[in-house]
Every structure is written in structure tokens, then in C-alpha cells.
């Protein structure tokens, strides 16, 4: 069992609408819905989860003052991926070399969400996304998550509460193959099935 502790922290002005009160995704997030839908289908992650991460990480802004959005720690683009994480996802899934291109950034971020979901489930995937899988593993063994990650989880949970997806929802490809984070080779339909 995972206990979430929410610690209040200031939210940057550019992100206040998206990350602050926990409302529906803003227009800045929703403008990326076509790219989000592609990533959701490819990696079997709910659109609401991807939108929540984008809302909290970048407020849906790809640029600030005409420059690509980059955090002080070096995280890049809409889903605020660290350079090593983007490179790993790019190499594994055949993405482009520019981490600021919205589609590639969203695909890489969603692939990383999927890897963390497969490893840690819900809501652990979000803690691992923010703090890193190793730090999250240490927290499962009793170490305290950083305050930033605890705050992040609170903001993500407020975002996903607007569009809840049951944690035990699984996705099945009706074309007959298992969901794989590979490019789809044929059109398929993903249908959520809730375990009884």
C-alpha cells in the first residue's frame, strides 16, 4: 500500500491554471490532443494520464518567451524529460533527435509512463516518472520521497480526479495481439476491460 502525502509548494505562474487547483486540462494542454491520442494508442496509456503529466510538467507550453521549455535541471519539452531518458526512449522506439518536437516528446514521455506503469502500477508510475525508478524503489523500501515528488503526486492526483481511470483497468487489443510499446503494424481498437 502506498500512502500519498501532499505538501503545498509554490507553482510557477505559467503553470498555475494547469497544475494548481486540479481542474480539467487547459486549452494549452488540449491543443496537443491529436499527439496525445497517438501516444495513448501506441503505448496503451489513458489519455487522461498523459494530459495530467503534461498539465503538471509544462502546463501544455512548448515554448516560453520564444524558447523551447526547459527546466532548471535540464528537463525538456511538454513532458519534461531528462536528456538521458529521452535518448533511451528515442533509441528504443525510433523517435527523432529533437526532444522538443511535440509528437516525439509526448511519445517518449508516454513510453516512459508505460515502462513505469508495467513496473510499479498505479499510482506508482507517476512517482517513478518524477523521482526516477531507483529513488521510487528506495521509497518502497522505506526511504522518504522528496518533497517535490510528494507535491507532484498531489497535483497529478487532482488532475486525474477530473477524468478518473480505474487502477485495475487493463487494455486489450481486439486485433488479437498483446499491447506492446512498438509501432502498431495494423489498425486496432483498444477497449478498457474492468476486472470484476
PDB file of N, CA and C in Angstrom, residues 17-26 46-57 151-165:
ATOM      1  N   UNK A  17      -2.755  27.637 -13.672  1.00  0.00           N
ATOM      2  CA  UNK A  17      -4.063  27.141 -14.074  1.00  0.00           C
ATOM      3  C   UNK A  17      -4.059  25.638 -14.237  1.00  0.00           C
ATOM      4  N   UNK A  18      -3.007  25.106 -14.849  1.00  0.00           N
ATOM      5  CA  UNK A  18      -2.976  23.675 -15.122  1.00  0.00           C
ATOM      6  C   UNK A  18      -2.641  22.855 -13.897  1.00  0.00           C
ATOM      7  N   UNK A  19      -1.711  23.309 -13.091  1.00  0.00           N
ATOM      8  CA  UNK A  19      -1.228  22.474 -12.002  1.00  0.00           C
ATOM      9  C   UNK A  19      -1.815  22.831 -10.652  1.00  0.00           C
ATOM     10  N   UNK A  20      -2.387  24.000 -10.550  1.00  0.00           N
ATOM     11  CA  UNK A  20      -2.814  24.470  -9.249  1.00  0.00           C
ATOM     12  C   UNK A  20      -4.016  23.760  -8.686  1.00  0.00           C
ATOM     13  N   UNK A  21      -5.229  24.173  -9.075  1.00  0.00           N
ATOM     14  CA  UNK A  21      -6.423  23.699  -8.409  1.00  0.00           C
ATOM     15  C   UNK A  21      -6.907  22.346  -8.837  1.00  0.00           C
ATOM     16  N   UNK A  22      -6.393  21.787  -9.877  1.00  0.00           N
ATOM     17  CA  UNK A  22      -6.807  20.448 -10.262  1.00  0.00           C
ATOM     18  C   UNK A  22      -8.066  20.419 -11.087  1.00  0.00           C
ATOM     19  N   UNK A  23      -8.192  21.311 -12.022  1.00  0.00           N
ATOM     20  CA  UNK A  23      -9.354  21.311 -12.890  1.00  0.00           C
ATOM     21  C   UNK A  23      -9.128  20.455 -14.109  1.00  0.00           C
ATOM     22  N   UNK A  24      -9.997  20.637 -15.066  1.00  0.00           N
ATOM     23  CA  UNK A  24      -9.858  19.928 -16.332  1.00  0.00           C
ATOM     24  C   UNK A  24      -8.634  20.458 -17.065  1.00  0.00           C
ATOM     25  N   UNK A  25      -8.128  19.686 -18.042  1.00  0.00           N
ATOM     26  CA  UNK A  25      -6.974  20.166 -18.802  1.00  0.00           C
ATOM     27  C   UNK A  25      -7.279  21.515 -19.457  1.00  0.00           C
ATOM     28  N   UNK A  26      -6.295  22.393 -19.481  1.00  0.00           N
ATOM     29  CA  UNK A  26      -6.460  23.710 -20.083  1.00  0.00           C
ATOM     30  C   UNK A  26      -6.371  23.610 -21.597  1.00  0.00           C
ATOM     31  N   UNK A  46      -3.867   5.690 -20.675  1.00  0.00           N
ATOM     32  CA  UNK A  46      -5.044   6.558 -20.810  1.00  0.00           C
ATOM     33  C   UNK A  46      -4.675   8.006 -21.144  1.00  0.00           C
ATOM     34  N   UNK A  47      -5.444   8.591 -22.041  1.00  0.00           N
ATOM     35  CA  UNK A  47      -5.253   9.986 -22.426  1.00  0.00           C
ATOM     36  C   UNK A  47      -5.230  10.888 -21.196  1.00  0.00           C
ATOM     37  N   UNK A  48      -6.128  10.637 -20.246  1.00  0.00           N
ATOM     38  CA  UNK A  48      -6.210  11.485 -19.045  1.00  0.00           C
ATOM     39  C   UNK A  48      -4.895  11.493 -18.268  1.00  0.00           C
ATOM     40  N   UNK A  49      -4.191  10.377 -18.229  1.00  0.00           N
ATOM     41  CA  UNK A  49      -2.918  10.317 -17.511  1.00  0.00           C
ATOM     42  C   UNK A  49      -1.864  11.160 -18.227  1.00  0.00           C
ATOM     43  N   UNK A  50      -1.824  11.051 -19.551  1.00  0.00           N
ATOM     44  CA  UNK A  50      -0.845  11.814 -20.335  1.00  0.00           C
ATOM     45  C   UNK A  50      -1.127  13.304 -20.192  1.00  0.00           C
ATOM     46  N   UNK A  51      -2.404  13.675 -20.297  1.00  0.00           N
ATOM     47  CA  UNK A  51      -2.770  15.082 -20.136  1.00  0.00           C
ATOM     48  C   UNK A  51      -2.405  15.595 -18.748  1.00  0.00           C
ATOM     49  N   UNK A  52      -2.595  14.770 -17.737  1.00  0.00           N
ATOM     50  CA  UNK A  52      -2.255  15.185 -16.369  1.00  0.00           C
ATOM     51  C   UNK A  52      -0.762  15.457 -16.242  1.00  0.00           C
ATOM     52  N   UNK A  53       0.054  14.580 -16.802  1.00  0.00           N
ATOM     53  CA  UNK A  53       1.505  14.779 -16.726  1.00  0.00           C
ATOM     54  C   UNK A  53       1.901  16.051 -17.472  1.00  0.00           C
ATOM     55  N   UNK A  54       1.347  16.255 -18.661  1.00  0.00           N
ATOM     56  CA  UNK A  54       1.668  17.469 -19.420  1.00  0.00           C
ATOM     57  C   UNK A  54       1.210  18.709 -18.654  1.00  0.00           C
ATOM     58  N   UNK A  55       0.012  18.660 -18.073  1.00  0.00           N
ATOM     59  CA  UNK A  55      -0.507  19.810 -17.321  1.00  0.00           C
ATOM     60  C   UNK A  55       0.411  20.166 -16.161  1.00  0.00           C
ATOM     61  N   UNK A  56       0.858  19.164 -15.434  1.00  0.00           N
ATOM     62  CA  UNK A  56       1.693  19.418 -14.261  1.00  0.00           C
ATOM     63  C   UNK A  56       3.128  19.756 -14.659  1.00  0.00           C
ATOM     64  N   UNK A  57       3.655  19.080 -15.666  1.00  0.00           N
ATOM     65  CA  UNK A  57       5.057  19.284 -16.046  1.00  0.00           C
ATOM     66  C   UNK A  57       5.296  20.610 -16.770  1.00  0.00           C
ATOM     67  N   UNK A 151       4.607  16.518  -3.678  1.00  0.00           N
ATOM     68  CA  UNK A 151       3.773  17.593  -4.223  1.00  0.00           C
ATOM     69  C   UNK A 151       3.288  17.228  -5.625  1.00  0.00           C
ATOM     70  N   UNK A 152       4.192  16.695  -6.432  1.00  0.00           N
ATOM     71  CA  UNK A 152       3.871  16.285  -7.802  1.00  0.00           C
ATOM     72  C   UNK A 152       2.733  15.262  -7.798  1.00  0.00           C
ATOM     73  N   UNK A 153       2.823  14.270  -6.915  1.00  0.00           N
ATOM     74  CA  UNK A 153       1.767  13.256  -6.839  1.00  0.00           C
ATOM     75  C   UNK A 153       0.426  13.882  -6.488  1.00  0.00           C
ATOM     76  N   UNK A 154       0.423  14.831  -5.575  1.00  0.00           N
ATOM     77  CA  UNK A 154      -0.819  15.511  -5.229  1.00  0.00           C
ATOM     78  C   UNK A 154      -1.413  16.243  -6.414  1.00  0.00           C
ATOM     79  N   UNK A 155      -0.574  16.932  -7.176  1.00  0.00           N
ATOM     80  CA  UNK A 155      -1.069  17.662  -8.350  1.00  0.00           C
ATOM     81  C   UNK A 155      -1.548  16.703  -9.433  1.00  0.00           C
ATOM     82  N   UNK A 156      -0.827  15.602  -9.639  1.00  0.00           N
ATOM     83  CA  UNK A 156      -1.265  14.606 -10.628  1.00  0.00           C
ATOM     84  C   UNK A 156      -2.602  14.004 -10.210  1.00  0.00           C
ATOM     85  N   UNK A 157      -2.740  13.668  -8.937  1.00  0.00           N
ATOM     86  CA  UNK A 157      -3.994  13.062  -8.466  1.00  0.00           C
ATOM     87  C   UNK A 157      -5.167  14.030  -8.625  1.00  0.00           C
ATOM     88  N   UNK A 158      -4.944  15.320  -8.395  1.00  0.00           N
ATOM     89  CA  UNK A 158      -6.018  16.298  -8.618  1.00  0.00           C
ATOM     90  C   UNK A 158      -6.383  16.359 -10.090  1.00  0.00           C
ATOM     91  N   UNK A 159      -5.384  16.285 -10.964  1.00  0.00           N
ATOM     92  CA  UNK A 159      -5.654  16.303 -12.404  1.00  0.00           C
ATOM     93  C   UNK A 159      -6.430  15.058 -12.827  1.00  0.00           C
ATOM     94  N   UNK A 160      -5.971  13.888 -12.393  1.00  0.00           N
ATOM     95  CA  UNK A 160      -6.625  12.648 -12.838  1.00  0.00           C
ATOM     96  C   UNK A 160      -7.981  12.455 -12.188  1.00  0.00           C
ATOM     97  N   UNK A 161      -8.249  13.115 -11.064  1.00  0.00           N
ATOM     98  CA  UNK A 161      -9.564  13.006 -10.424  1.00  0.00           C
ATOM     99  C   UNK A 161     -10.656  13.577 -11.319  1.00  0.00           C
ATOM    100  N   UNK A 162     -10.293  14.489 -12.209  1.00  0.00           N
ATOM    101  CA  UNK A 162     -11.273  15.066 -13.129  1.00  0.00           C
ATOM    102  C   UNK A 162     -11.681  14.069 -14.209  1.00  0.00           C
ATOM    103  N   UNK A 163     -10.808  13.139 -14.540  1.00  0.00           N
ATOM    104  CA  UNK A 163     -11.055  12.114 -15.561  1.00  0.00           C
ATOM    105  C   UNK A 163     -10.572  10.779 -15.019  1.00  0.00           C
ATOM    106  N   UNK A 164     -11.238  10.229 -13.993  1.00  0.00           N
ATOM    107  CA  UNK A 164     -10.699   9.034 -13.343  1.00  0.00           C
ATOM    108  C   UNK A 164     -10.688   7.813 -14.258  1.00  0.00           C
ATOM    109  N   UNK A 165      -9.635   7.049 -14.125  1.00  0.00           N
ATOM    110  CA  UNK A 165      -9.477   5.761 -14.790  1.00  0.00           C
ATOM    111  C   UNK A 165      -9.222   4.771 -13.668  1.00  0.00           C
TER     112      UNK A 165
END
